[in-house]
Amino acid sequence: MECPNCGQEIGGARKCPYCSADLNDTSWTVIRQVNPPEDLIIESLLQSFAIPVRIIPRETLGSLYPTTIGPISRISIAVPSYLADKAVRLLEAEISPDDAQNQR
């Protein structure tokens, strides 16, 4: 992962050793809403490219009555705002034309 402040490669560090930027203070952007288990697949893919991921479960009946289908089960996937474009491009590259047609 690159530091958003100085552009140096910092791996998975939460504070840049070069410019001392605190990456915990960054804003996050929701890039996609999915149903389980797609959230785990996307999380794994993004992390393999050193993109931090936050999984945000829906805060409704799903927390009382866990479900894996329908609108109650929707999960938001968020990444640091400065990496959102890169994350979206990676996800789009992973969808083949056949997959895209099947999702319509």
mmCIF file with all atom_site columns, C-alpha atoms in Angstrom:
data_model
loop_
_atom_site.group_PDB
_atom_site.id
_atom_site.type_symbol
_atom_site.label_atom_id
_atom_site.label_alt_id
_atom_site.label_comp_id
_atom_site.label_asym_id
_atom_site.label_entity_id
_atom_site.label_seq_id
_atom_site.pdbx_PDB_ins_code
_atom_site.Cartn_x
_atom_site.Cartn_y
_atom_site.Cartn_z
_atom_site.occupancy
_atom_site.B_iso_or_equiv
_atom_site.pdbx_formal_charge
_atom_site.auth_seq_id
_atom_site.auth_comp_id
_atom_site.auth_asym_id
_atom_site.auth_atom_id
_atom_site.pdbx_PDB_model_num
ATOM 1   C CA . MET A 1 1   ? 0.000   0.000   0.000   1.00 0.00 ? 1   MET A CA 1
ATOM 2   C CA . GLU A 1 2   ? 1.196   3.509   -0.746  1.00 0.00 ? 2   GLU A CA 1
ATOM 3   C CA . CYS A 1 3   ? 1.023   6.409   1.672   1.00 0.00 ? 3   CYS A CA 1
ATOM 4   C CA . PRO A 1 4   ? -1.609  8.907   0.405   1.00 0.00 ? 4   PRO A CA 1
ATOM 5   C CA . ASN A 1 5   ? 0.522   11.764  1.677   1.00 0.00 ? 5   ASN A CA 1
ATOM 6   C CA . CYS A 1 6   ? 4.018   11.039  0.296   1.00 0.00 ? 6   CYS A CA 1
ATOM 7   C CA . GLY A 1 7   ? 3.426   8.130   -2.109  1.00 0.00 ? 7   GLY A CA 1
ATOM 8   C CA . GLN A 1 8   ? 6.014   5.837   -0.500  1.00 0.00 ? 8   GLN A CA 1
ATOM 9   C CA . GLU A 1 9   ? 5.340   2.092   -0.265  1.00 0.00 ? 9   GLU A CA 1
ATOM 10  C CA . ILE A 1 10  ? 4.469   1.293   3.363   1.00 0.00 ? 10  ILE A CA 1
ATOM 11  C CA . GLY A 1 11  ? 3.041   -2.242  3.208   1.00 0.00 ? 11  GLY A CA 1
ATOM 12  C CA . GLY A 1 12  ? 0.308   -2.719  5.786   1.00 0.00 ? 12  GLY A CA 1
ATOM 13  C CA . ALA A 1 13  ? 1.535   -0.047  8.217   1.00 0.00 ? 13  ALA A CA 1
ATOM 14  C CA . ARG A 1 14  ? -1.052  2.286   9.721   1.00 0.00 ? 14  ARG A CA 1
ATOM 15  C CA . LYS A 1 15  ? 1.452   5.119   10.148  1.00 0.00 ? 15  LYS A CA 1
ATOM 16  C CA . CYS A 1 16  ? 3.854   6.123   7.383   1.00 0.00 ? 16  CYS A CA 1
ATOM 17  C CA . PRO A 1 17  ? 7.488   5.735   8.511   1.00 0.00 ? 17  PRO A CA 1
ATOM 18  C CA . TYR A 1 18  ? 8.561   8.378   5.962   1.00 0.00 ? 18  TYR A CA 1
ATOM 19  C CA . CYS A 1 19  ? 6.197   11.305  6.591   1.00 0.00 ? 19  CYS A CA 1
ATOM 20  C CA . SER A 1 20  ? 4.387   10.139  9.778   1.00 0.00 ? 20  SER A CA 1
ATOM 21  C CA . ALA A 1 21  ? 0.939   10.354  8.135   1.00 0.00 ? 21  ALA A CA 1
ATOM 22  C CA . ASP A 1 22  ? -1.646  8.545   10.277  1.00 0.00 ? 22  ASP A CA 1
ATOM 23  C CA . LEU A 1 23  ? -3.661  6.293   7.974   1.00 0.00 ? 23  LEU A CA 1
ATOM 24  C CA . ASN A 1 24  ? -6.234  5.613   10.683  1.00 0.00 ? 24  ASN A CA 1
ATOM 25  C CA . ASP A 1 25  ? -7.503  9.174   10.180  1.00 0.00 ? 25  ASP A CA 1
ATOM 26  C CA . THR A 1 26  ? -8.364  8.645   6.512   1.00 0.00 ? 26  THR A CA 1
ATOM 27  C CA . SER A 1 27  ? -11.953 8.766   5.261   1.00 0.00 ? 27  SER A CA 1
ATOM 28  C CA . TRP A 1 28  ? -13.565 5.616   3.872   1.00 0.00 ? 28  TRP A CA 1
ATOM 29  C CA . THR A 1 29  ? -15.758 5.176   0.794   1.00 0.00 ? 29  THR A CA 1
ATOM 30  C CA . VAL A 1 30  ? -18.314 2.424   0.231   1.00 0.00 ? 30  VAL A CA 1
ATOM 31  C CA . ILE A 1 31  ? -17.477 0.921   -3.165  1.00 0.00 ? 31  ILE A CA 1
ATOM 32  C CA . ARG A 1 32  ? -20.012 -1.890  -3.350  1.00 0.00 ? 32  ARG A CA 1
ATOM 33  C CA . GLN A 1 33  ? -22.926 -3.565  -1.576  1.00 0.00 ? 33  GLN A CA 1
ATOM 34  C CA . VAL A 1 34  ? -23.098 -7.346  -1.840  1.00 0.00 ? 34  VAL A CA 1
ATOM 35  C CA . ASN A 1 35  ? -24.612 -10.435 -0.256  1.00 0.00 ? 35  ASN A CA 1
ATOM 36  C CA . PRO A 1 36  ? -22.577 -13.048 1.612   1.00 0.00 ? 36  PRO A CA 1
ATOM 37  C CA . PRO A 1 37  ? -20.261 -14.787 0.755   1.00 0.00 ? 37  PRO A CA 1
ATOM 38  C CA . GLU A 1 38  ? -19.288 -12.342 -2.010  1.00 0.00 ? 38  GLU A CA 1
ATOM 39  C CA . ASP A 1 39  ? -18.059 -9.922  0.665   1.00 0.00 ? 39  ASP A CA 1
ATOM 40  C CA . LEU A 1 40  ? -15.355 -12.389 1.725   1.00 0.00 ? 40  LEU A CA 1
ATOM 41  C CA . ILE A 1 41  ? -14.196 -12.898 -1.855  1.00 0.00 ? 41  ILE A CA 1
ATOM 42  C CA . ILE A 1 42  ? -13.965 -9.162  -2.519  1.00 0.00 ? 42  ILE A CA 1
ATOM 43  C CA . GLU A 1 43  ? -12.226 -8.557  0.807   1.00 0.00 ? 43  GLU A CA 1
ATOM 44  C CA . SER A 1 44  ? -9.625  -11.205 -0.014  1.00 0.00 ? 44  SER A CA 1
ATOM 45  C CA . LEU A 1 45  ? -9.050  -9.838  -3.516  1.00 0.00 ? 45  LEU A CA 1
ATOM 46  C CA . LEU A 1 46  ? -8.577  -6.250  -2.351  1.00 0.00 ? 46  LEU A CA 1
ATOM 47  C CA . GLN A 1 47  ? -6.314  -7.252  0.533   1.00 0.00 ? 47  GLN A CA 1
ATOM 48  C CA . SER A 1 48  ? -4.142  -9.237  -1.880  1.00 0.00 ? 48  SER A CA 1
ATOM 49  C CA . PHE A 1 49  ? -3.451  -5.871  -3.570  1.00 0.00 ? 49  PHE A CA 1
ATOM 50  C CA . ALA A 1 50  ? -2.660  -4.269  -0.169  1.00 0.00 ? 50  ALA A CA 1
ATOM 51  C CA . ILE A 1 51  ? -5.936  -2.323  -0.081  1.00 0.00 ? 51  ILE A CA 1
ATOM 52  C CA . PRO A 1 52  ? -7.411  -2.143  3.431   1.00 0.00 ? 52  PRO A CA 1
ATOM 53  C CA . VAL A 1 53  ? -11.068 -3.173  3.618   1.00 0.00 ? 53  VAL A CA 1
ATOM 54  C CA . ARG A 1 54  ? -13.874 -2.551  6.089   1.00 0.00 ? 54  ARG A CA 1
ATOM 55  C CA . ILE A 1 55  ? -16.889 -4.832  5.982   1.00 0.00 ? 55  ILE A CA 1
ATOM 56  C CA . ILE A 1 56  ? -19.994 -2.988  7.186   1.00 0.00 ? 56  ILE A CA 1
ATOM 57  C CA . PRO A 1 57  ? -22.941 -5.284  7.960   1.00 0.00 ? 57  PRO A CA 1
ATOM 58  C CA . ARG A 1 58  ? -26.461 -3.948  7.637   1.00 0.00 ? 58  ARG A CA 1
ATOM 59  C CA . GLU A 1 59  ? -27.715 -2.794  11.029  1.00 0.00 ? 59  GLU A CA 1
ATOM 60  C CA . THR A 1 60  ? -31.298 -4.024  10.973  1.00 0.00 ? 60  THR A CA 1
ATOM 61  C CA . LEU A 1 61  ? -33.028 -7.298  11.633  1.00 0.00 ? 61  LEU A CA 1
ATOM 62  C CA . GLY A 1 62  ? -29.995 -9.006  10.119  1.00 0.00 ? 62  GLY A CA 1
ATOM 63  C CA . SER A 1 63  ? -28.148 -8.505  13.387  1.00 0.00 ? 63  SER A CA 1
ATOM 64  C CA . LEU A 1 64  ? -30.970 -10.171 15.348  1.00 0.00 ? 64  LEU A CA 1
ATOM 65  C CA . TYR A 1 65  ? -31.871 -12.822 12.804  1.00 0.00 ? 65  TYR A CA 1
ATOM 66  C CA . PRO A 1 66  ? -28.823 -13.593 10.643  1.00 0.00 ? 66  PRO A CA 1
ATOM 67  C CA . THR A 1 67  ? -29.743 -14.154 7.021   1.00 0.00 ? 67  THR A CA 1
ATOM 68  C CA . THR A 1 68  ? -27.740 -14.658 3.852   1.00 0.00 ? 68  THR A CA 1
ATOM 69  C CA . ILE A 1 69  ? -30.348 -13.831 1.206   1.00 0.00 ? 69  ILE A CA 1
ATOM 70  C CA . GLY A 1 70  ? -32.417 -10.828 0.282   1.00 0.00 ? 70  GLY A CA 1
ATOM 71  C CA . PRO A 1 71  ? -32.018 -7.130  1.028   1.00 0.00 ? 71  PRO A CA 1
ATOM 72  C CA . ILE A 1 72  ? -31.561 -7.652  4.775   1.00 0.00 ? 72  ILE A CA 1
ATOM 73  C CA . SER A 1 73  ? -28.299 -9.496  4.174   1.00 0.00 ? 73  SER A CA 1
ATOM 74  C CA . ARG A 1 74  ? -26.638 -6.706  2.133   1.00 0.00 ? 74  ARG A CA 1
ATOM 75  C CA . ILE A 1 75  ? -23.122 -5.880  3.265   1.00 0.00 ? 75  ILE A CA 1
ATOM 76  C CA . SER A 1 76  ? -21.241 -2.679  2.386   1.00 0.00 ? 76  SER A CA 1
ATOM 77  C CA . ILE A 1 77  ? -17.587 -2.859  1.390   1.00 0.00 ? 77  ILE A CA 1
ATOM 78  C CA . ALA A 1 78  ? -15.546 0.248   2.167   1.00 0.00 ? 78  ALA A CA 1
ATOM 79  C CA . VAL A 1 79  ? -11.955 1.189   1.354   1.00 0.00 ? 79  VAL A CA 1
ATOM 80  C CA . PRO A 1 80  ? -9.895  4.304   2.105   1.00 0.00 ? 80  PRO A CA 1
ATOM 81  C CA . SER A 1 81  ? -11.152 7.111   -0.136  1.00 0.00 ? 81  SER A CA 1
ATOM 82  C CA . TYR A 1 82  ? -7.772  7.644   -1.767  1.00 0.00 ? 82  TYR A CA 1
ATOM 83  C CA . LEU A 1 83  ? -7.799  3.971   -2.920  1.00 0.00 ? 83  LEU A CA 1
ATOM 84  C CA . ALA A 1 84  ? -11.464 3.797   -4.009  1.00 0.00 ? 84  ALA A CA 1
ATOM 85  C CA . ASP A 1 85  ? -10.774 4.286   -7.742  1.00 0.00 ? 85  ASP A CA 1
ATOM 86  C CA . LYS A 1 86  ? -8.069  1.619   -7.714  1.00 0.00 ? 86  LYS A CA 1
ATOM 87  C CA . ALA A 1 87  ? -10.331 -0.815  -5.840  1.00 0.00 ? 87  ALA A CA 1
ATOM 88  C CA . VAL A 1 88  ? -13.237 -0.286  -8.253  1.00 0.00 ? 88  VAL A CA 1
ATOM 89  C CA . ARG A 1 89  ? -10.929 -0.833  -11.251 1.00 0.00 ? 89  ARG A CA 1
ATOM 90  C CA . LEU A 1 90  ? -9.653  -4.087  -9.720  1.00 0.00 ? 90  LEU A CA 1
ATOM 91  C CA . LEU A 1 91  ? -13.180 -5.342  -9.115  1.00 0.00 ? 91  LEU A CA 1
ATOM 92  C CA . GLU A 1 92  ? -14.279 -4.419  -12.631 1.00 0.00 ? 92  GLU A CA 1
ATOM 93  C CA . ALA A 1 93  ? -11.253 -6.242  -14.077 1.00 0.00 ? 93  ALA A CA 1
ATOM 94  C CA . GLU A 1 94  ? -12.276 -9.391  -12.201 1.00 0.00 ? 94  GLU A CA 1
ATOM 95  C CA . ILE A 1 95  ? -15.733 -9.507  -13.836 1.00 0.00 ? 95  ILE A CA 1
ATOM 96  C CA . SER A 1 96  ? -15.682 -11.209 -17.219 1.00 0.00 ? 96  SER A CA 1
ATOM 97  C CA . PRO A 1 97  ? -18.162 -10.186 -19.956 1.00 0.00 ? 97  PRO A CA 1
ATOM 98  C CA . ASP A 1 98  ? -20.162 -13.390 -19.302 1.00 0.00 ? 98  ASP A CA 1
ATOM 99  C CA . ASP A 1 99  ? -20.375 -12.590 -15.575 1.00 0.00 ? 99  ASP A CA 1
ATOM 100 C CA . ALA A 1 100 ? -21.504 -9.028  -16.285 1.00 0.00 ? 100 ALA A CA 1
ATOM 101 C CA . GLN A 1 101 ? -24.263 -10.265 -18.604 1.00 0.00 ? 101 GLN A CA 1
ATOM 102 C CA . ASN A 1 102 ? -25.466 -12.776 -15.957 1.00 0.00 ? 102 ASN A CA 1
ATOM 103 C CA . GLN A 1 103 ? -25.696 -10.003 -13.312 1.00 0.00 ? 103 GLN A CA 1
ATOM 104 C CA . ARG A 1 104 ? -28.209 -7.995  -15.372 1.00 0.00 ? 104 ARG A CA 1
#
